[in-house]
PDB file of C-alpha atoms in Angstrom:
ATOM      1  CA  UNK A 110      68.034  -3.856 -14.438  1.00  0.00           C
ATOM      2  CA  UNK A 111      68.281  -4.818 -10.751  1.00  0.00           C
ATOM      3  CA  UNK A 112      65.285  -6.993  -9.090  1.00  0.00           C
ATOM      4  CA  UNK A 113      65.251  -8.987  -6.446  1.00  0.00           C
ATOM      5  CA  UNK A 114      62.350 -11.220  -6.015  1.00  0.00           C
ATOM      6  CA  UNK A 115      61.291 -13.142  -2.516  1.00  0.00           C
ATOM      7  CA  UNK A 116      59.377 -16.120  -2.142  1.00  0.00           C
ATOM      8  CA  UNK A 117      58.684 -18.852   0.518  1.00  0.00           C
ATOM      9  CA  UNK A 118      55.984 -16.869   3.014  1.00  0.00           C
ATOM     10  CA  UNK A 119      52.745 -18.273   4.194  1.00  0.00           C
ATOM     11  CA  UNK A 120      51.358 -19.767   7.308  1.00  0.00           C
ATOM     12  CA  UNK A 121      53.438 -21.761   9.602  1.00  0.00           C
ATOM     13  CA  UNK A 122      52.800 -22.819  13.253  1.00  0.00           C
ATOM     14  CA  UNK A 123      54.607 -21.552  16.379  1.00  0.00           C
ATOM     15  CA  UNK A 124      57.807 -23.836  16.342  1.00  0.00           C
ATOM     16  CA  UNK A 125      57.835 -24.086  12.787  1.00  0.00           C
ATOM     17  CA  UNK A 126      60.391 -23.957  10.033  1.00  0.00           C
ATOM     18  CA  UNK A 127      60.337 -21.954   7.008  1.00  0.00           C
ATOM     19  CA  UNK A 128      63.114 -21.167   4.133  1.00  0.00           C
ATOM     20  CA  UNK A 129      62.828 -17.939   2.504  1.00  0.00           C
ATOM     21  CA  UNK A 130      64.494 -17.038  -1.031  1.00  0.00           C
ATOM     22  CA  UNK A 131      65.530 -14.299  -2.954  1.00  0.00           C
ATOM     23  CA  UNK A 132      66.409 -14.735  -6.211  1.00  0.00           C
ATOM     24  CA  UNK A 133      68.363 -11.805  -8.043  1.00  0.00           C
ATOM     25  CA  UNK A 134      69.449 -10.600 -11.471  1.00  0.00           C
ATOM     26  CA  UNK A 135      70.599  -7.202 -13.108  1.00  0.00           C
ATOM     27  CA  UNK A 136      73.868  -7.363 -11.604  1.00  0.00           C
ATOM     28  CA  UNK A 137      77.076  -8.928 -10.532  1.00  0.00           C
ATOM     29  CA  UNK A 138      75.611 -11.084  -7.360  1.00  0.00           C
ATOM     30  CA  UNK A 139      79.028 -11.817  -6.288  1.00  0.00           C
ATOM     31  CA  UNK A 140      80.308  -8.610  -5.287  1.00  0.00           C
ATOM     32  CA  UNK A 141      77.179  -7.440  -3.365  1.00  0.00           C
ATOM     33  CA  UNK A 142      76.667  -7.930  -0.293  1.00  0.00           C
ATOM     34  CA  UNK A 143      72.744  -8.952   0.725  1.00  0.00           C
ATOM     35  CA  UNK A 144      70.194  -8.485   3.716  1.00  0.00           C
ATOM     36  CA  UNK A 145      67.044  -9.272   4.839  1.00  0.00           C
ATOM     37  CA  UNK A 146      64.932  -6.850   6.591  1.00  0.00           C
ATOM     38  CA  UNK A 147      61.578  -7.438   8.273  1.00  0.00           C
ATOM     39  CA  UNK A 148      58.520  -5.007   9.013  1.00  0.00           C
ATOM     40  CA  UNK A 149      55.479  -5.841  11.019  1.00  0.00           C
ATOM     41  CA  UNK A 150      52.300  -4.550   8.983  1.00  0.00           C
ATOM     42  CA  UNK A 151      51.520  -0.549  10.511  1.00  0.00           C
ATOM     43  CA  UNK A 152      54.983  -0.931  12.067  1.00  0.00           C
ATOM     44  CA  UNK A 153      58.546  -0.091  12.109  1.00  0.00           C
ATOM     45  CA  UNK A 154      61.290  -1.411   9.672  1.00  0.00           C
ATOM     46  CA  UNK A 155      64.100  -4.006  11.746  1.00  0.00           C
ATOM     47  CA  UNK A 156      67.327  -5.455  10.423  1.00  0.00           C
ATOM     48  CA  UNK A 157      67.350  -9.380  10.727  1.00  0.00           C
ATOM     49  CA  UNK A 158      70.503 -10.520   9.116  1.00  0.00           C
ATOM     50  CA  UNK A 159      73.509 -10.147   6.595  1.00  0.00           C
ATOM     51  CA  UNK A 160      75.816 -11.831   4.523  1.00  0.00           C
ATOM     52  CA  UNK A 161      78.752 -10.210   2.911  1.00  0.00           C
ATOM     53  CA  UNK A 162      79.234 -10.861  -0.846  1.00  0.00           C
ATOM     54  CA  UNK A 163      81.405 -13.843  -0.605  1.00  0.00           C
ATOM     55  CA  UNK A 164      78.911 -15.286   1.636  1.00  0.00           C
ATOM     56  CA  UNK A 165      82.325 -15.377   4.700  1.00  0.00           C
ATOM     57  CA  UNK A 166      80.268 -13.223   6.569  1.00  0.00           C
ATOM     58  CA  UNK A 167      76.873 -13.861   8.405  1.00  0.00           C
ATOM     59  CA  UNK A 168      75.484 -11.423  10.930  1.00  0.00           C
ATOM     60  CA  UNK A 169      72.398 -11.596  12.858  1.00  0.00           C
ATOM     61  CA  UNK A 170      69.957  -9.671  15.392  1.00  0.00           C
ATOM     62  CA  UNK A 171      69.697 -10.476  18.616  1.00  0.00           C
ATOM     63  CA  UNK A 172      66.449 -11.396  18.579  1.00  0.00           C
ATOM     64  CA  UNK A 173      66.802 -14.246  15.867  1.00  0.00           C
ATOM     65  CA  UNK A 174      70.221 -15.213  16.386  1.00  0.00           C
ATOM     66  CA  UNK A 175      70.424 -19.416  16.829  1.00  0.00           C
ATOM     67  CA  UNK A 176      66.939 -19.542  14.840  1.00  0.00           C
ATOM     68  CA  UNK A 177      67.767 -17.730  11.268  1.00  0.00           C
ATOM     69  CA  UNK A 178      70.351 -19.034   9.138  1.00  0.00           C
ATOM     70  CA  UNK A 179      71.229 -16.806   5.871  1.00  0.00           C
ATOM     71  CA  UNK A 180      73.361 -18.061   3.142  1.00  0.00           C
ATOM     72  CA  UNK A 181      73.930 -17.659  -0.299  1.00  0.00           C
ATOM     73  CA  UNK A 182      74.257 -19.390  -3.910  1.00  0.00           C
ATOM     74  CA  UNK A 183      75.930 -17.775  -6.742  1.00  0.00           C
ATOM     75  CA  UNK A 184      75.399 -20.319  -9.236  1.00  0.00           C
ATOM     76  CA  UNK A 185      71.854 -18.996  -9.326  1.00  0.00           C
ATOM     77  CA  UNK A 186      71.926 -15.749  -7.809  1.00  0.00           C
ATOM     78  CA  UNK A 187      69.461 -16.398  -4.694  1.00  0.00           C
ATOM     79  CA  UNK A 188      70.643 -15.714  -0.945  1.00  0.00           C
ATOM     80  CA  UNK A 189      68.627 -17.803   1.479  1.00  0.00           C
ATOM     81  CA  UNK A 190      66.860 -16.952   4.713  1.00  0.00           C
ATOM     82  CA  UNK A 191      66.275 -20.248   6.831  1.00  0.00           C
ATOM     83  CA  UNK A 192      64.258 -19.852   9.779  1.00  0.00           C
ATOM     84  CA  UNK A 193      63.537 -22.268  12.683  1.00  0.00           C
ATOM     85  CA  UNK A 194      61.756 -22.256  16.128  1.00  0.00           C
ATOM     86  CA  UNK A 195      59.496 -19.769  14.950  1.00  0.00           C
ATOM     87  CA  UNK A 196      57.167 -17.957  16.865  1.00  0.00           C
ATOM     88  CA  UNK A 197      54.700 -15.126  16.570  1.00  0.00           C
ATOM     89  CA  UNK A 198      56.870 -12.575  17.348  1.00  0.00           C
ATOM     90  CA  UNK A 199      58.582 -13.603  13.452  1.00  0.00           C
ATOM     91  CA  UNK A 200      54.973 -12.909  12.159  1.00  0.00           C
ATOM     92  CA  UNK A 201      56.321  -9.947   9.318  1.00  0.00           C
ATOM     93  CA  UNK A 202      56.625  -9.126   5.629  1.00  0.00           C
ATOM     94  CA  UNK A 203      60.059 -10.024   5.306  1.00  0.00           C
ATOM     95  CA  UNK A 204      62.070  -8.008   2.793  1.00  0.00           C
ATOM     96  CA  UNK A 205      65.260  -9.074   0.800  1.00  0.00           C
ATOM     97  CA  UNK A 206      67.776  -6.044   0.196  1.00  0.00           C
ATOM     98  CA  UNK A 207      70.966  -5.908  -2.186  1.00  0.00           C
ATOM     99  CA  UNK A 208      73.520  -3.203  -0.381  1.00  0.00           C
ATOM    100  CA  UNK A 209      75.739  -0.855  -1.979  1.00  0.00           C
ATOM    101  CA  UNK A 210      79.157  -2.669  -1.322  1.00  0.00           C
ATOM    102  CA  UNK A 211      80.673  -6.345  -0.755  1.00  0.00           C
ATOM    103  CA  UNK A 212      80.387  -5.995   3.219  1.00  0.00           C
ATOM    104  CA  UNK A 213      77.078  -5.912   5.080  1.00  0.00           C
ATOM    105  CA  UNK A 214      77.735  -2.566   6.354  1.00  0.00           C
ATOM    106  CA  UNK A 215      76.455  -0.882   3.478  1.00  0.00           C
ATOM    107  CA  UNK A 216      73.386   1.096   2.913  1.00  0.00           C
ATOM    108  CA  UNK A 217      70.805  -0.785   1.171  1.00  0.00           C
ATOM    109  CA  UNK A 218      70.145   0.689  -2.403  1.00  0.00           C
ATOM    110  CA  UNK A 219      67.512  -1.834  -4.106  1.00  0.00           C
ATOM    111  CA  UNK A 220      64.593  -3.863  -2.267  1.00  0.00           C
ATOM    112  CA  UNK A 221      62.307  -6.663  -2.913  1.00  0.00           C
ATOM    113  CA  UNK A 222      58.925  -6.466  -3.049  1.00  0.00           C
ATOM    114  CA  UNK A 223      58.594  -8.563   0.249  1.00  0.00           C
ATOM    115  CA  UNK A 224      57.144 -12.304   1.041  1.00  0.00           C
ATOM    116  CA  UNK A 225      55.155 -12.047   4.316  1.00  0.00           C
ATOM    117  CA  UNK A 226      55.284 -14.737   7.225  1.00  0.00           C
ATOM    118  CA  UNK A 227      52.363 -15.505   9.242  1.00  0.00           C
ATOM    119  CA  UNK A 228      53.296 -17.318  12.285  1.00  0.00           C
ATOM    120  CA  UNK A 229      50.151 -18.733  14.029  1.00  0.00           C
ATOM    121  CA  UNK A 230      48.152 -21.993  15.644  1.00  0.00           C
TER     122      UNK A 230
ATOM    123  CA  UNK B 317      73.272   0.413  20.871  1.00  0.00           C
ATOM    124  CA  UNK B 318      72.438   3.400  18.569  1.00  0.00           C
ATOM    125  CA  UNK B 319      68.807   4.796  18.471  1.00  0.00           C
ATOM    126  CA  UNK B 320      67.452   7.310  16.443  1.00  0.00           C
ATOM    127  CA  UNK B 321      64.426   9.062  17.201  1.00  0.00           C
ATOM    128  CA  UNK B 322      62.466  10.484  14.432  1.00  0.00           C
ATOM    129  CA  UNK B 323      59.910  13.069  15.834  1.00  0.00           C
ATOM    130  CA  UNK B 324      56.756  13.894  15.437  1.00  0.00           C
ATOM    131  CA  UNK B 325      55.884  10.902  14.222  1.00  0.00           C
ATOM    132  CA  UNK B 326      53.726  12.233  11.596  1.00  0.00           C
ATOM    133  CA  UNK B 327      53.619  15.707  10.115  1.00  0.00           C
ATOM    134  CA  UNK B 328      50.604  17.251   7.720  1.00  0.00           C
ATOM    135  CA  UNK B 329      51.805  19.778   4.692  1.00  0.00           C
ATOM    136  CA  UNK B 330      50.538  20.620   1.729  1.00  0.00           C
ATOM    137  CA  UNK B 331      51.366  20.066  -1.679  1.00  0.00           C
ATOM    138  CA  UNK B 332      54.004  22.808  -2.465  1.00  0.00           C
ATOM    139  CA  UNK B 333      55.033  23.294   0.710  1.00  0.00           C
ATOM    140  CA  UNK B 334      58.204  22.509   2.602  1.00  0.00           C
ATOM    141  CA  UNK B 335      58.804  19.986   4.818  1.00  0.00           C
ATOM    142  CA  UNK B 336      61.729  19.410   6.967  1.00  0.00           C
ATOM    143  CA  UNK B 337      61.906  15.460   8.817  1.00  0.00           C
ATOM    144  CA  UNK B 338      64.302  15.037  11.907  1.00  0.00           C
ATOM    145  CA  UNK B 339      66.475  11.822  12.676  1.00  0.00           C
ATOM    146  CA  UNK B 340      68.180  12.180  16.006  1.00  0.00           C
ATOM    147  CA  UNK B 341      70.737   9.405  17.280  1.00  0.00           C
ATOM    148  CA  UNK B 342      71.525   8.300  20.893  1.00  0.00           C
ATOM    149  CA  UNK B 343      75.439   8.697  19.718  1.00  0.00           C
ATOM    150  CA  UNK B 344      77.313   9.876  17.292  1.00  0.00           C
ATOM    151  CA  UNK B 345      76.971   8.471  13.760  1.00  0.00           C
ATOM    152  CA  UNK B 346      80.629   7.998  12.724  1.00  0.00           C
ATOM    153  CA  UNK B 347      81.276   8.623   8.950  1.00  0.00           C
ATOM    154  CA  UNK B 348      77.786  10.398   8.501  1.00  0.00           C
ATOM    155  CA  UNK B 349      76.362   6.847   7.735  1.00  0.00           C
ATOM    156  CA  UNK B 350      73.085   7.560   7.529  1.00  0.00           C
ATOM    157  CA  UNK B 351      70.821   6.981   4.887  1.00  0.00           C
ATOM    158  CA  UNK B 352      67.037   7.791   4.321  1.00  0.00           C
ATOM    159  CA  UNK B 353      64.207   5.527   3.321  1.00  0.00           C
ATOM    160  CA  UNK B 354      60.996   6.230   1.615  1.00  0.00           C
ATOM    161  CA  UNK B 355      57.981   3.918   1.707  1.00  0.00           C
ATOM    162  CA  UNK B 356      54.654   3.843   0.511  1.00  0.00           C
ATOM    163  CA  UNK B 357      51.809   2.191   1.405  1.00  0.00           C
ATOM    164  CA  UNK B 358      52.190  -1.707   0.157  1.00  0.00           C
ATOM    165  CA  UNK B 359      55.328  -0.946  -1.005  1.00  0.00           C
ATOM    166  CA  UNK B 360      59.229  -1.657  -0.344  1.00  0.00           C
ATOM    167  CA  UNK B 361      61.032   1.169   1.231  1.00  0.00           C
ATOM    168  CA  UNK B 362      63.037   2.877  -1.307  1.00  0.00           C
ATOM    169  CA  UNK B 363      66.755   4.404  -0.835  1.00  0.00           C
ATOM    170  CA  UNK B 364      66.918   8.513  -0.991  1.00  0.00           C
ATOM    171  CA  UNK B 365      69.873   9.428   0.775  1.00  0.00           C
ATOM    172  CA  UNK B 366      72.783   7.688   1.879  1.00  0.00           C
ATOM    173  CA  UNK B 367      75.805   9.469   3.631  1.00  0.00           C
ATOM    174  CA  UNK B 368      73.656  11.889   5.058  1.00  0.00           C
ATOM    175  CA  UNK B 369      73.569  14.145   2.324  1.00  0.00           C
ATOM    176  CA  UNK B 370      74.179  11.624  -1.231  1.00  0.00           C
ATOM    177  CA  UNK B 371      70.601  11.487  -3.386  1.00  0.00           C
ATOM    178  CA  UNK B 372      70.455   8.327  -4.311  1.00  0.00           C
ATOM    179  CA  UNK B 373      69.822   7.550  -8.391  1.00  0.00           C
ATOM    180  CA  UNK B 374      66.532   8.741  -9.572  1.00  0.00           C
ATOM    181  CA  UNK B 375      65.753  10.542  -6.722  1.00  0.00           C
ATOM    182  CA  UNK B 376      64.488  14.281  -7.829  1.00  0.00           C
ATOM    183  CA  UNK B 377      66.529  17.456  -6.520  1.00  0.00           C
ATOM    184  CA  UNK B 378      63.622  18.380  -4.152  1.00  0.00           C
ATOM    185  CA  UNK B 379      64.880  15.561  -1.821  1.00  0.00           C
ATOM    186  CA  UNK B 380      67.964  16.388   0.208  1.00  0.00           C
ATOM    187  CA  UNK B 381      69.539  15.551   3.257  1.00  0.00           C
ATOM    188  CA  UNK B 382      71.889  17.163   6.071  1.00  0.00           C
ATOM    189  CA  UNK B 383      73.192  16.991   9.274  1.00  0.00           C
ATOM    190  CA  UNK B 384      76.153  15.517  11.250  1.00  0.00           C
ATOM    191  CA  UNK B 385      77.499  13.724  14.270  1.00  0.00           C
ATOM    192  CA  UNK B 386      73.711  13.211  16.100  1.00  0.00           C
ATOM    193  CA  UNK B 387      71.208  15.274  14.223  1.00  0.00           C
ATOM    194  CA  UNK B 388      70.491  14.634  10.673  1.00  0.00           C
ATOM    195  CA  UNK B 389      67.381  16.425   8.183  1.00  0.00           C
ATOM    196  CA  UNK B 390      65.495  15.230   5.606  1.00  0.00           C
ATOM    197  CA  UNK B 391      63.951  18.362   3.387  1.00  0.00           C
ATOM    198  CA  UNK B 392      61.560  18.150   0.896  1.00  0.00           C
ATOM    199  CA  UNK B 393      61.378  21.859  -0.769  1.00  0.00           C
ATOM    200  CA  UNK B 394      58.443  21.728  -2.228  1.00  0.00           C
ATOM    201  CA  UNK B 395      55.671  18.406  -1.570  1.00  0.00           C
ATOM    202  CA  UNK B 396      54.450  16.828  -4.311  1.00  0.00           C
ATOM    203  CA  UNK B 397      51.286  14.647  -4.080  1.00  0.00           C
ATOM    204  CA  UNK B 398      53.324  11.483  -4.560  1.00  0.00           C
ATOM    205  CA  UNK B 399      55.459  12.512  -1.444  1.00  0.00           C
ATOM    206  CA  UNK B 400      53.306  11.217   1.483  1.00  0.00           C
ATOM    207  CA  UNK B 401      54.546   8.334   2.510  1.00  0.00           C
ATOM    208  CA  UNK B 402      56.345   7.311   5.288  1.00  0.00           C
ATOM    209  CA  UNK B 403      59.893   8.215   5.757  1.00  0.00           C
ATOM    210  CA  UNK B 404      62.513   5.831   7.740  1.00  0.00           C
ATOM    211  CA  UNK B 405      66.369   6.808   8.963  1.00  0.00           C
ATOM    212  CA  UNK B 406      68.858   4.242   9.436  1.00  0.00           C
ATOM    213  CA  UNK B 407      72.241   4.027  10.290  1.00  0.00           C
ATOM    214  CA  UNK B 408      74.760   1.952   8.469  1.00  0.00           C
ATOM    215  CA  UNK B 409      78.556   1.222   8.750  1.00  0.00           C
ATOM    216  CA  UNK B 410      80.594  -0.792  11.309  1.00  0.00           C
ATOM    217  CA  UNK B 411      79.102  -3.031  13.139  1.00  0.00           C
ATOM    218  CA  UNK B 412      75.512  -4.312  13.083  1.00  0.00           C
ATOM    219  CA  UNK B 413      72.557  -4.111  13.744  1.00  0.00           C
ATOM    220  CA  UNK B 414      71.593  -1.391  11.220  1.00  0.00           C
ATOM    221  CA  UNK B 415      68.876  -0.026  13.418  1.00  0.00           C
ATOM    222  CA  UNK B 416      66.073   2.348  11.961  1.00  0.00           C
ATOM    223  CA  UNK B 417      64.113   4.575  13.076  1.00  0.00           C
ATOM    224  CA  UNK B 418      61.123   4.239  14.018  1.00  0.00           C
ATOM    225  CA  UNK B 419      59.886   6.368  10.817  1.00  0.00           C
ATOM    226  CA  UNK B 420      57.963   9.727  10.031  1.00  0.00           C
ATOM    227  CA  UNK B 421      54.784   9.462   8.870  1.00  0.00           C
ATOM    228  CA  UNK B 422      54.287  12.497   6.044  1.00  0.00           C
ATOM    229  CA  UNK B 423      50.552  13.215   5.822  1.00  0.00           C
ATOM    230  CA  UNK B 424      48.801  16.018   3.566  1.00  0.00           C
ATOM    231  CA  UNK B 425      47.119  18.797   5.473  1.00  0.00           C
TER     232      UNK B 425
END
């Protein structure tokens, strides 16, 4: 059974940093690209970042480019999202999602339950 | 950048009725790389349809997708109480960002 478990969310002050983790199981981690999608409560979904199966391809939404860094660790089957210089606009629930293929451009076939980031002073 | 428009924002139906949800793209979606997701309150999105018309694993047959180019449709043939949720369409394939529509809320009449 494919499972994705996010962690690392919490309350952080504007300008602060946070690292989100997504621990995965139930599939061959090294064969699939992974993505992060966020959602402001009551609002729509925003694709944030994606990383290819090999880790060589990393992509970001313009709204987070230069502040967020995606990475993956095949030894622990975990994908990370390092978040820096956070603003109130980054407050959202962050979902980790597995894509259906090795490249980031595939659809997302399995989602985690999400972790909530609140940026506030 | 492609914009996906889902209208109307809210649809009201009774259980047993047929619902048709629309997703319109500002540019043609190549290779019909269009997915539909269902999201219930407090839950993560769930993949329903990919490649515009292919049902994901364990998705009931009452859900079907159709369309091509710029106009796509999600049809739920006979609504069950569990189907009342928010539905998002998404373009994927080629270069990011992978845009979502703003969602259509399906509510019980």
